Tab-separated table of C-alpha atoms and ligand atoms in Angstrom:
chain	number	residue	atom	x	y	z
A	25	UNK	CA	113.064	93.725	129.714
A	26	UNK	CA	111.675	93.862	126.138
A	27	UNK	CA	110.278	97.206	124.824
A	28	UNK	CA	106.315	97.542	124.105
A	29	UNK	CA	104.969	98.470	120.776
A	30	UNK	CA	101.546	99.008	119.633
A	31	UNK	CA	99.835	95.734	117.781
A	32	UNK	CA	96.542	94.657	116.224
A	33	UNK	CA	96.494	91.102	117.363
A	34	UNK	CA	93.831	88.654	117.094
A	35	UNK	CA	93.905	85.999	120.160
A	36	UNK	CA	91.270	83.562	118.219
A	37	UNK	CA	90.079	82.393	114.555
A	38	UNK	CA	87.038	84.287	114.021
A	39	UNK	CA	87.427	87.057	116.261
A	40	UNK	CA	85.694	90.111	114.817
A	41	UNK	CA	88.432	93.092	115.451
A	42	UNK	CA	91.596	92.285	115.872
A	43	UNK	CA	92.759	94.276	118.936
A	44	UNK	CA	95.037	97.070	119.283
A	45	UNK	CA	97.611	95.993	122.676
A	46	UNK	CA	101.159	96.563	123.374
A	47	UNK	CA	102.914	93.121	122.490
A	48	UNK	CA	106.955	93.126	123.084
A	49	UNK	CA	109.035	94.561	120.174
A	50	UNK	CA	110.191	91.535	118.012
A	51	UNK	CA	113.706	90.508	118.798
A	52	UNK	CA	115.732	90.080	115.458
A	53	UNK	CA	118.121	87.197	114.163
A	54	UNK	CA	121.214	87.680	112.613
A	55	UNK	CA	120.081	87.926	109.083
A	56	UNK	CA	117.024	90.008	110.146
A	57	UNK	CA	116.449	94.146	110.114
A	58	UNK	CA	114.409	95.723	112.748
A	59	UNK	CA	111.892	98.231	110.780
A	60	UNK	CA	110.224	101.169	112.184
A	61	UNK	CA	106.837	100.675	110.278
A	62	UNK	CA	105.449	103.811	108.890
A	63	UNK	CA	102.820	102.171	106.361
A	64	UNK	CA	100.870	98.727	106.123
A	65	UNK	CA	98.474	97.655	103.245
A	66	UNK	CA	95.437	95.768	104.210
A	67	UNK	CA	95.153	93.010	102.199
A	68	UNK	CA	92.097	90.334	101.852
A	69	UNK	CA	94.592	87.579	103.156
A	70	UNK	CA	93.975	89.761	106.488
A	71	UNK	CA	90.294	88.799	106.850
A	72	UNK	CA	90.680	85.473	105.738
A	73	UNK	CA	93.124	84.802	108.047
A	74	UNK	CA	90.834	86.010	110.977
A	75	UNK	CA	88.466	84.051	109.728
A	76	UNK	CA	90.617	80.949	109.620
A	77	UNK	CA	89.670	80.938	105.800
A	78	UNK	CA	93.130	79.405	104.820
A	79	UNK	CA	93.988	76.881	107.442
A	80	UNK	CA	94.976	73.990	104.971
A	81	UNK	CA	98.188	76.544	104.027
A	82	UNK	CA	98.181	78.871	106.983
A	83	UNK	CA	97.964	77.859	110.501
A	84	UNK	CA	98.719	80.011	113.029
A	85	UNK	CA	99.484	80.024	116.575
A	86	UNK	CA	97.717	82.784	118.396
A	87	UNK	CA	97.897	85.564	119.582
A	88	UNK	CA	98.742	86.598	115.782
A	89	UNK	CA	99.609	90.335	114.494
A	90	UNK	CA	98.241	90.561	111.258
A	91	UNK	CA	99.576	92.692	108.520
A	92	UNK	CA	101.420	90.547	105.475
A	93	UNK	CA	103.616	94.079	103.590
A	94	UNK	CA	104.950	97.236	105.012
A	95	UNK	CA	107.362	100.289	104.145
A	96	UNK	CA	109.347	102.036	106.923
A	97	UNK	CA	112.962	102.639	108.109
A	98	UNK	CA	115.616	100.553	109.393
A	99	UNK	CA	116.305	101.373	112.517
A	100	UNK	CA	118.849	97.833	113.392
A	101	UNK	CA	120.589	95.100	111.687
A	102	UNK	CA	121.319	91.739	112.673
A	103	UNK	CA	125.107	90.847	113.162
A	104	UNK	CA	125.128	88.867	109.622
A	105	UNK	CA	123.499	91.843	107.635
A	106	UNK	CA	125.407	93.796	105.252
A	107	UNK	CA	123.249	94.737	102.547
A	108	UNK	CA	121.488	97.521	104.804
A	109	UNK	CA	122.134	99.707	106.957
A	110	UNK	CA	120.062	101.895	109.858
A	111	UNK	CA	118.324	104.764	108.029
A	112	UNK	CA	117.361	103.088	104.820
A	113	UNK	CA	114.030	103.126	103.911
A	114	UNK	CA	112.389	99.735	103.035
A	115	UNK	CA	109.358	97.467	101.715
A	116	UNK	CA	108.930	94.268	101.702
A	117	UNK	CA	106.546	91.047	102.751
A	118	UNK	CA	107.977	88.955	105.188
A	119	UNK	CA	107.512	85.340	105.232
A	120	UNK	CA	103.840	84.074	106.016
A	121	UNK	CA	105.368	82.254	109.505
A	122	UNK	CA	107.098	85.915	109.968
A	123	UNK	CA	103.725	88.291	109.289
A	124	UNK	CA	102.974	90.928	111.517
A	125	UNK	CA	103.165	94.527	109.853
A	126	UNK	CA	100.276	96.322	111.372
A	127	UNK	CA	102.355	97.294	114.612
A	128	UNK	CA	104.967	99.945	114.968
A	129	UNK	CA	107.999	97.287	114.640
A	130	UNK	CA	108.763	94.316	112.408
A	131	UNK	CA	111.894	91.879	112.500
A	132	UNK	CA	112.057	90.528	109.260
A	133	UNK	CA	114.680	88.731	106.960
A	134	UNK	CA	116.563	90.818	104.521
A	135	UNK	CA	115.907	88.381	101.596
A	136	UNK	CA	112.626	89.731	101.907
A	137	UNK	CA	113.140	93.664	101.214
A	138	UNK	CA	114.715	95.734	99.077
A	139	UNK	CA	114.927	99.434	99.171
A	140	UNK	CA	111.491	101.602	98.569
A	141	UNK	CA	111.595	103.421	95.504
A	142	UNK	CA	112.752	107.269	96.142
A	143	UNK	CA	110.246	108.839	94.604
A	144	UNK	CA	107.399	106.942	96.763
A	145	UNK	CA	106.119	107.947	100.044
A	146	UNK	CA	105.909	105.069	102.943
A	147	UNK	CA	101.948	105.084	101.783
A	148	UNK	CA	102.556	104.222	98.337
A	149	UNK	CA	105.571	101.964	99.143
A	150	UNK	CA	103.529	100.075	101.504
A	151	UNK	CA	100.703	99.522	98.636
A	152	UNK	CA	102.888	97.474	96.438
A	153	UNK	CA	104.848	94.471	98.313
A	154	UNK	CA	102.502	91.412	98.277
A	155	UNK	CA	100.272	92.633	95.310
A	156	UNK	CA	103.578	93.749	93.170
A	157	UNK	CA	104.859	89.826	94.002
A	158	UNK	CA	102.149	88.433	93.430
A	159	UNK	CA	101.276	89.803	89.830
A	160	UNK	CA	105.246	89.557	88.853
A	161	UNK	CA	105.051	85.986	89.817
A	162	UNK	CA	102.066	85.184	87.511
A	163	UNK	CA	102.455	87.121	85.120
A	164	UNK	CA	106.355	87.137	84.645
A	165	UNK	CA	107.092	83.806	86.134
A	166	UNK	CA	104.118	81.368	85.393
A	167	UNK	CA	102.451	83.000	82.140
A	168	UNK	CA	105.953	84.136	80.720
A	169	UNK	CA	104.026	87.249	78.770
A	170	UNK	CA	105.631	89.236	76.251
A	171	UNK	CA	104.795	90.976	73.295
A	172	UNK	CA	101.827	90.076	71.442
A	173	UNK	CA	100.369	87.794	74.273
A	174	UNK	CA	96.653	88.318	74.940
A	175	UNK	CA	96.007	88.326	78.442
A	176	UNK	CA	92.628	88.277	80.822
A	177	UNK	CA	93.191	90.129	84.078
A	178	UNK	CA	90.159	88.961	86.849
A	179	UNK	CA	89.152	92.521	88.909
A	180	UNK	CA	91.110	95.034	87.323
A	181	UNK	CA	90.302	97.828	89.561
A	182	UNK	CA	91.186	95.901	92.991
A	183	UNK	CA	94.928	95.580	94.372
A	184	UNK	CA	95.870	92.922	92.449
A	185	UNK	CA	94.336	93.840	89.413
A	186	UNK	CA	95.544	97.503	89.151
A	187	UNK	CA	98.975	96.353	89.273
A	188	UNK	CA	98.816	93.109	87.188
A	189	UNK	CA	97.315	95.507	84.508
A	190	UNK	CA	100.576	97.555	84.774
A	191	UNK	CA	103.106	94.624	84.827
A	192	UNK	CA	101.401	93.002	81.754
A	193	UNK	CA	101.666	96.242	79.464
A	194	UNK	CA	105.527	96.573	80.326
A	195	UNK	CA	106.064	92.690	79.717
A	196	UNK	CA	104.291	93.978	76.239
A	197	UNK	CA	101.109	92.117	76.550
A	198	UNK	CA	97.268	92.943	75.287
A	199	UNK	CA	95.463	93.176	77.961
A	200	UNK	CA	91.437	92.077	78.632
A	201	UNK	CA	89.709	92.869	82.349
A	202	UNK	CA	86.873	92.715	84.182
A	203	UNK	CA	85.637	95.483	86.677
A	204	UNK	CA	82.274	97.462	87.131
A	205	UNK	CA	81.270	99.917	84.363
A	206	UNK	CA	82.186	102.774	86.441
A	207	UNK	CA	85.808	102.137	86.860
A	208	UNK	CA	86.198	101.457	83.069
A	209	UNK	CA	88.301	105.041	82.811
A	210	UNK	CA	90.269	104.215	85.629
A	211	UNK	CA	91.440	100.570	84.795
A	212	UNK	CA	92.350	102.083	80.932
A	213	UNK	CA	94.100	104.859	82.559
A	214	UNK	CA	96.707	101.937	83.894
A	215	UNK	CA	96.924	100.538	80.651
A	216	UNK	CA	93.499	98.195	79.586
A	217	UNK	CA	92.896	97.768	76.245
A	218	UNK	CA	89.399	95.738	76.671
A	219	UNK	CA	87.254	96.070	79.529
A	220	UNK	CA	84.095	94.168	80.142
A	221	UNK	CA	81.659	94.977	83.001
A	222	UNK	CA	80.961	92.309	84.892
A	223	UNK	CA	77.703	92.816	85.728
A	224	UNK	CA	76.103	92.748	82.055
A	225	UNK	CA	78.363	90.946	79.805
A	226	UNK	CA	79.831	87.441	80.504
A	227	UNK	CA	83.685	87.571	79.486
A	228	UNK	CA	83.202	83.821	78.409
A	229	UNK	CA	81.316	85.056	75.850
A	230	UNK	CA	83.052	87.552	74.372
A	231	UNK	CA	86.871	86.178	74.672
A	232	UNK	CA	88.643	83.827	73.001
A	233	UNK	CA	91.950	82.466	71.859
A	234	UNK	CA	93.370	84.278	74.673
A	235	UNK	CA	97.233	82.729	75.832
A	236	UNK	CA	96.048	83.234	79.608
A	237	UNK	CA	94.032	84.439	82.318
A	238	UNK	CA	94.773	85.481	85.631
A	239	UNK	CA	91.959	84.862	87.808
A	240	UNK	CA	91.070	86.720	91.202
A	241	UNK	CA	87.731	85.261	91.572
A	242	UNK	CA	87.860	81.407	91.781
A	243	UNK	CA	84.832	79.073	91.709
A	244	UNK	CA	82.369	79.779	88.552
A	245	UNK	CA	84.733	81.967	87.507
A	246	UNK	CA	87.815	80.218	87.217
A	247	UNK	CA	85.758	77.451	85.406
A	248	UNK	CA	84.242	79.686	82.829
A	249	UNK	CA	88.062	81.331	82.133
A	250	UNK	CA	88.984	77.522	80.265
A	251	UNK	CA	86.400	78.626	77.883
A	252	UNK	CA	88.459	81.812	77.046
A	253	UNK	CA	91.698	80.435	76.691
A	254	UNK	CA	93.769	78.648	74.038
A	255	UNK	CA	95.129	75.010	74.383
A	256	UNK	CA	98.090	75.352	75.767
A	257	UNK	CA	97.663	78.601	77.357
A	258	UNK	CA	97.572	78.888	81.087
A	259	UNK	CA	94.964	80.398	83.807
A	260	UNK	CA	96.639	81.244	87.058
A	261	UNK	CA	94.563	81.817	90.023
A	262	UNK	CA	95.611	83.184	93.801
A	263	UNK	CA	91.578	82.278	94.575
A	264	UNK	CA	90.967	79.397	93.321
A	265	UNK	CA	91.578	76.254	95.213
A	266	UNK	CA	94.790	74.738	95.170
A	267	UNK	CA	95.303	71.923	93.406
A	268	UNK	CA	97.403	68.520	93.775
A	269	UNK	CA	100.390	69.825	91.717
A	270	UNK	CA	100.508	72.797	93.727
A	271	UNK	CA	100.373	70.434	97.042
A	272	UNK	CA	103.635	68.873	96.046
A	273	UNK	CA	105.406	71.609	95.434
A	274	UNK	CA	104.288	73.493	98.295
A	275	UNK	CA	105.616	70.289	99.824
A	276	UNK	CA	102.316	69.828	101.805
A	277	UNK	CA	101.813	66.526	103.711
A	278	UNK	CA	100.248	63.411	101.841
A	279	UNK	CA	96.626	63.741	103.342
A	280	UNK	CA	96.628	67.862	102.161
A	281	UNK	CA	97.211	66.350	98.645
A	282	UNK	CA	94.362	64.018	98.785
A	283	UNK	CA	92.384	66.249	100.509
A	284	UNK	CA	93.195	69.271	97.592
A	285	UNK	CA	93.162	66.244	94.304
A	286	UNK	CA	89.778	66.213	95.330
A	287	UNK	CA	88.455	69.028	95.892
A	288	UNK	CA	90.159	70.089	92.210
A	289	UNK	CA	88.642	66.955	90.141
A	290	UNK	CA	86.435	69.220	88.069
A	291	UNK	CA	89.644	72.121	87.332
A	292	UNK	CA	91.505	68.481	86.655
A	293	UNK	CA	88.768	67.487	83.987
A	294	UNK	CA	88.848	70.674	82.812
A	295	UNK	CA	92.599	71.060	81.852
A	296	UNK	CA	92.858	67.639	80.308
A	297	UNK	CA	89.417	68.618	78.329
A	298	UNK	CA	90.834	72.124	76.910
A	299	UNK	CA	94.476	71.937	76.772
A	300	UNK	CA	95.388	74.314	79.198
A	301	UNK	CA	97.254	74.243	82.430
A	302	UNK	CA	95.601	75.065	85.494
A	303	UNK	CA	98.061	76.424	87.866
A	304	UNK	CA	97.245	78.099	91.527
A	305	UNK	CA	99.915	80.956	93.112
A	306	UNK	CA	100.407	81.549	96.216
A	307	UNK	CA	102.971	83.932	96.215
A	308	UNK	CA	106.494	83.960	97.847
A	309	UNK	CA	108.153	86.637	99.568
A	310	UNK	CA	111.644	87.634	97.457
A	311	UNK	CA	113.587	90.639	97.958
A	312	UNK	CA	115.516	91.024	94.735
A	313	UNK	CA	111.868	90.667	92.642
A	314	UNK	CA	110.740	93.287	94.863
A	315	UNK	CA	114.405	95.568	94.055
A	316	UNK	CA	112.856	95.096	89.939
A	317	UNK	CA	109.536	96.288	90.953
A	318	UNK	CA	111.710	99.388	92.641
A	319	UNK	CA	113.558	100.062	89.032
A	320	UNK	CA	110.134	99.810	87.157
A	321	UNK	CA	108.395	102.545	89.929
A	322	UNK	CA	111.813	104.885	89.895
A	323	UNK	CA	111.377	104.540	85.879
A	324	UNK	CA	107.734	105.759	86.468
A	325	UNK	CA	106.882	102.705	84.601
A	326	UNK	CA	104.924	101.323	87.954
A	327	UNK	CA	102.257	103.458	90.091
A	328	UNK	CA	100.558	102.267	93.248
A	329	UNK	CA	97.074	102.967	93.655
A	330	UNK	CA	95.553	103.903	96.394
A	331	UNK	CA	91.939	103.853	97.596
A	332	UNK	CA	91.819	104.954	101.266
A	333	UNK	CA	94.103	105.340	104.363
A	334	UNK	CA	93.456	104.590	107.721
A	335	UNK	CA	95.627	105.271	110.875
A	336	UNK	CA	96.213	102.263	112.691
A	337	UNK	CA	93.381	103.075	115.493
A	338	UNK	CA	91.289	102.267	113.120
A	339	UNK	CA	92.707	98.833	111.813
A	340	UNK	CA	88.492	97.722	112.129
A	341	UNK	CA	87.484	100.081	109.725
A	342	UNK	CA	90.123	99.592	107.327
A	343	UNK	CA	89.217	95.665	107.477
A	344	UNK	CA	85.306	96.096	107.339
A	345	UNK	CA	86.348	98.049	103.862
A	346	UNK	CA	88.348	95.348	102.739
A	347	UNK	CA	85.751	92.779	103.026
A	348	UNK	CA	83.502	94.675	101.045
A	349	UNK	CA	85.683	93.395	98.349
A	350	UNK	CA	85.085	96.900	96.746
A	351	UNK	CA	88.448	98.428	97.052
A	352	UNK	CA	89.841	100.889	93.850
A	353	UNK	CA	93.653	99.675	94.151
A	354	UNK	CA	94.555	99.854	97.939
A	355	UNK	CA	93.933	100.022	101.534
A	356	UNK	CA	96.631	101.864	103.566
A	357	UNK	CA	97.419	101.558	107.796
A	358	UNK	CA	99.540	103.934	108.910
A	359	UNK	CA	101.591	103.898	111.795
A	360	UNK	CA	101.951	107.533	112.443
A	361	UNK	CA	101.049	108.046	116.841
B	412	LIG	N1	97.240	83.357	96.517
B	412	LIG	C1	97.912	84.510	96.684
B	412	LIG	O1	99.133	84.520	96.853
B	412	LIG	C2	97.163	85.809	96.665
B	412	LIG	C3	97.859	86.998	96.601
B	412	LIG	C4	97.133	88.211	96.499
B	412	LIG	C5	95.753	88.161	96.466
B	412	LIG	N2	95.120	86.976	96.541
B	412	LIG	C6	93.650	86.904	96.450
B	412	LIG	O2	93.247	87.547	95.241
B	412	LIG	C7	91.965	88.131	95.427
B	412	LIG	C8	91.996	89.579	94.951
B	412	LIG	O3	92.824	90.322	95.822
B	412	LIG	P1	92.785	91.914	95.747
B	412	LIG	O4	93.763	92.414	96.743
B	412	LIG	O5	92.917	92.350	94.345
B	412	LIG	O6	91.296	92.182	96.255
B	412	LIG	P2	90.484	93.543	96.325
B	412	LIG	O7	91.407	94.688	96.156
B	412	LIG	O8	89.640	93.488	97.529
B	412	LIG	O9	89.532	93.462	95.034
B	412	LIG	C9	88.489	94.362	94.942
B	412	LIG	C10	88.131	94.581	93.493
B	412	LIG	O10	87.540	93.396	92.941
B	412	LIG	C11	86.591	93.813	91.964
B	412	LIG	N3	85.613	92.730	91.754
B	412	LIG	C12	84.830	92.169	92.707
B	412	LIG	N4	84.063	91.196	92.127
B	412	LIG	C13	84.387	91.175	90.806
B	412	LIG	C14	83.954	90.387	89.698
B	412	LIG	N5	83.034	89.419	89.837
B	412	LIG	N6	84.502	90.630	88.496
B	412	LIG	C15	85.452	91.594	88.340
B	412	LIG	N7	85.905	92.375	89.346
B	412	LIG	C16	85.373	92.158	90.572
B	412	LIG	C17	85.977	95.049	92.550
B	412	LIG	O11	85.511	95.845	91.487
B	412	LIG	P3	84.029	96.510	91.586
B	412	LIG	O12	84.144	97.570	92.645
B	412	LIG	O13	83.828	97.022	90.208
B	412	LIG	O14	83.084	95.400	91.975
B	412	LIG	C18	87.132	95.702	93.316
B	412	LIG	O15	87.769	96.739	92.594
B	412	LIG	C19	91.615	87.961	96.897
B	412	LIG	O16	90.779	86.828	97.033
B	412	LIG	C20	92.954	87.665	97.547
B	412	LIG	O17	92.867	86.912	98.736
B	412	LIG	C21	95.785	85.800	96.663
């Protein structure tokens, strides 16, 4: 018989709280560790996934356990591993069919960790995986920043942002964001050279000739960043919606394409008027991008932020903060009975 482990599982789309149940332990494959979880983050991919926000990418059978990154221990290895070994401590974000982190167990692949940095505790560990990927993959990847690059990072002071901020100064770039008055000190503290508040001055305004933007925010937003940026610069968004390039690579089937080519005509119109490319991220699990963002944290380069921590007993809590869309870096689970 399968061991139990503790879970927040949703049974439905919509569901308010997920639930916290015992669910079997996950059973691992070959190329698969078996993690002891000792820290989560909450990310806003959580709530839109209960609320069945991203079903044209996502679709999940239910019951679900939510939680997309983690840090913890390896506690077994699949008959194929060799790269780790029980007792290493670990991050990572396992693939989206593979999610599942806010629970006391995870089975995931070992292409998708790397080892934590040492001088991190599981808390901060756990507060870098998907938003570490994510910005590394726009900003390193897609925007190819270095020196002397202007740059416009969306929500500076939220998980995302507080990291992309980070990234873009060691890749050498200037750096523009957009956050609330109050957390001007805080987002310059991680490296901001311009900040704008977003509640009395439009960036559109006040920006220009920048070589890209990396947007948070979507809709108006995303529209007013073409005004901001250079032809042939780029504006990458992971909230805007996805467009029909995106669809093919993503390999989604023909009717998604349509179904995205149109709902993207205007960001179309846009990039052909302005000269700049349009392109939306959805980011991808990877291990060894993850073992860089180790080297740059160990080289106190890199520093999580954290805003609050929750145990897991109160998952609810932790996910009624999130949607506030508030959040000052980010929101911890831990596992700890
Ligand atoms: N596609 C992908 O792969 C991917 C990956 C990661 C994230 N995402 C998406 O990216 C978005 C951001 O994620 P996150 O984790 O950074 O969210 P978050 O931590 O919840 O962001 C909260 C922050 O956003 C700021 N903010 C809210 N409205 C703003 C505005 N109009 N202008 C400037 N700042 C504003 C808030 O600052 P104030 O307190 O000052 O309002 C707060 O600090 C989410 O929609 C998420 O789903 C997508």
């Amino acid at each position: 018989m399968t061991d139990k482990m503790r879970a927040a599982v949703i049974d439905h789309y919509h569901q308010v709280d997920p639930e916290i149940r015992l669910v079997p332990q996950p059973v691992i494959h070959p190329h698969d560790v078996l993690v002891k979880i000792r820290a989560a983050s909450v990310n806003p991919i959580d709530t839109k996934t209960m609320a069945g926000d991203l079903r044209l990418l996502l679709r999940y059978r239910m019951p679900l356990v939510l939680g997309s990154d983690f840090a913890g221990d390896v506690i077994a290895v699949g008959r194929q591993v060799t790269a780790f070994q029980v007792g290493d401590a670990v991050y990572g974000r396992p693939q989206k069919d593979r999610i599942g982190t806010f629970a006391d167990y995870l089975a995931v692949d070992t292409g998708d960790i790397a080892l934590m940095p040492t001088n991190l505790s599981y808390e901060q560990a756990a507060a870098l995986p998907l938003v570490g990927l994510t910005s590394y993959q726009a900003l390193h990847d897609l925007m190819a920043l270095r020196p002397g690059k202007k740059v416009l990072i969306q929500a500076g002071s939220g998980g995302v942002g507080t990291v992309a901020i980070q990234l873009a100064k060691q890749l050498g770039a200037y750096v523009a964001t957009t956050t609330s008055a109050a957390n001007t000190a805080f987002v310059q503290s991680l490296g901001a050279d311009e900040v704008i508040d977003y509640h009395r001055t439009d960036f559109a305004t006040v920006l220009k000739d920048y070589d890209a933007v990396f947007d948070m925010l979507g809709g108006n937003t995303l529209e007013r960043a073409f005004r901001v940026v250079k032809p042939g610069g780029i504006i990458v968004s992971v909230s805007g919606r996805p467009n029909g390039r995106f669809a093919q690579t993503y390999g989604l089937p023909l009717w998604k394409r349509g179904v995205l080519r149109l709902a993207t005509r205007r960001l179309t119109q846009l990039e052909k008027v302005s000269g700049v490319s349009y392109r939306f991220l959805f980011m991808q699990p990877s291990g060894q991008q993850l073992a860089e963002l180790t080297t740059l944290v160990e080289q106190n380069k890199l520093v999580p932020v954290i805003d609050r921590i929750y145990p897991l007993t109160e998952i609810a809590a932790a996910l009624t903060y999130s949607r506030l869309g508030k959040a000052h870096g980010k929101i911890i689970v831990t596992m700890t009975e």
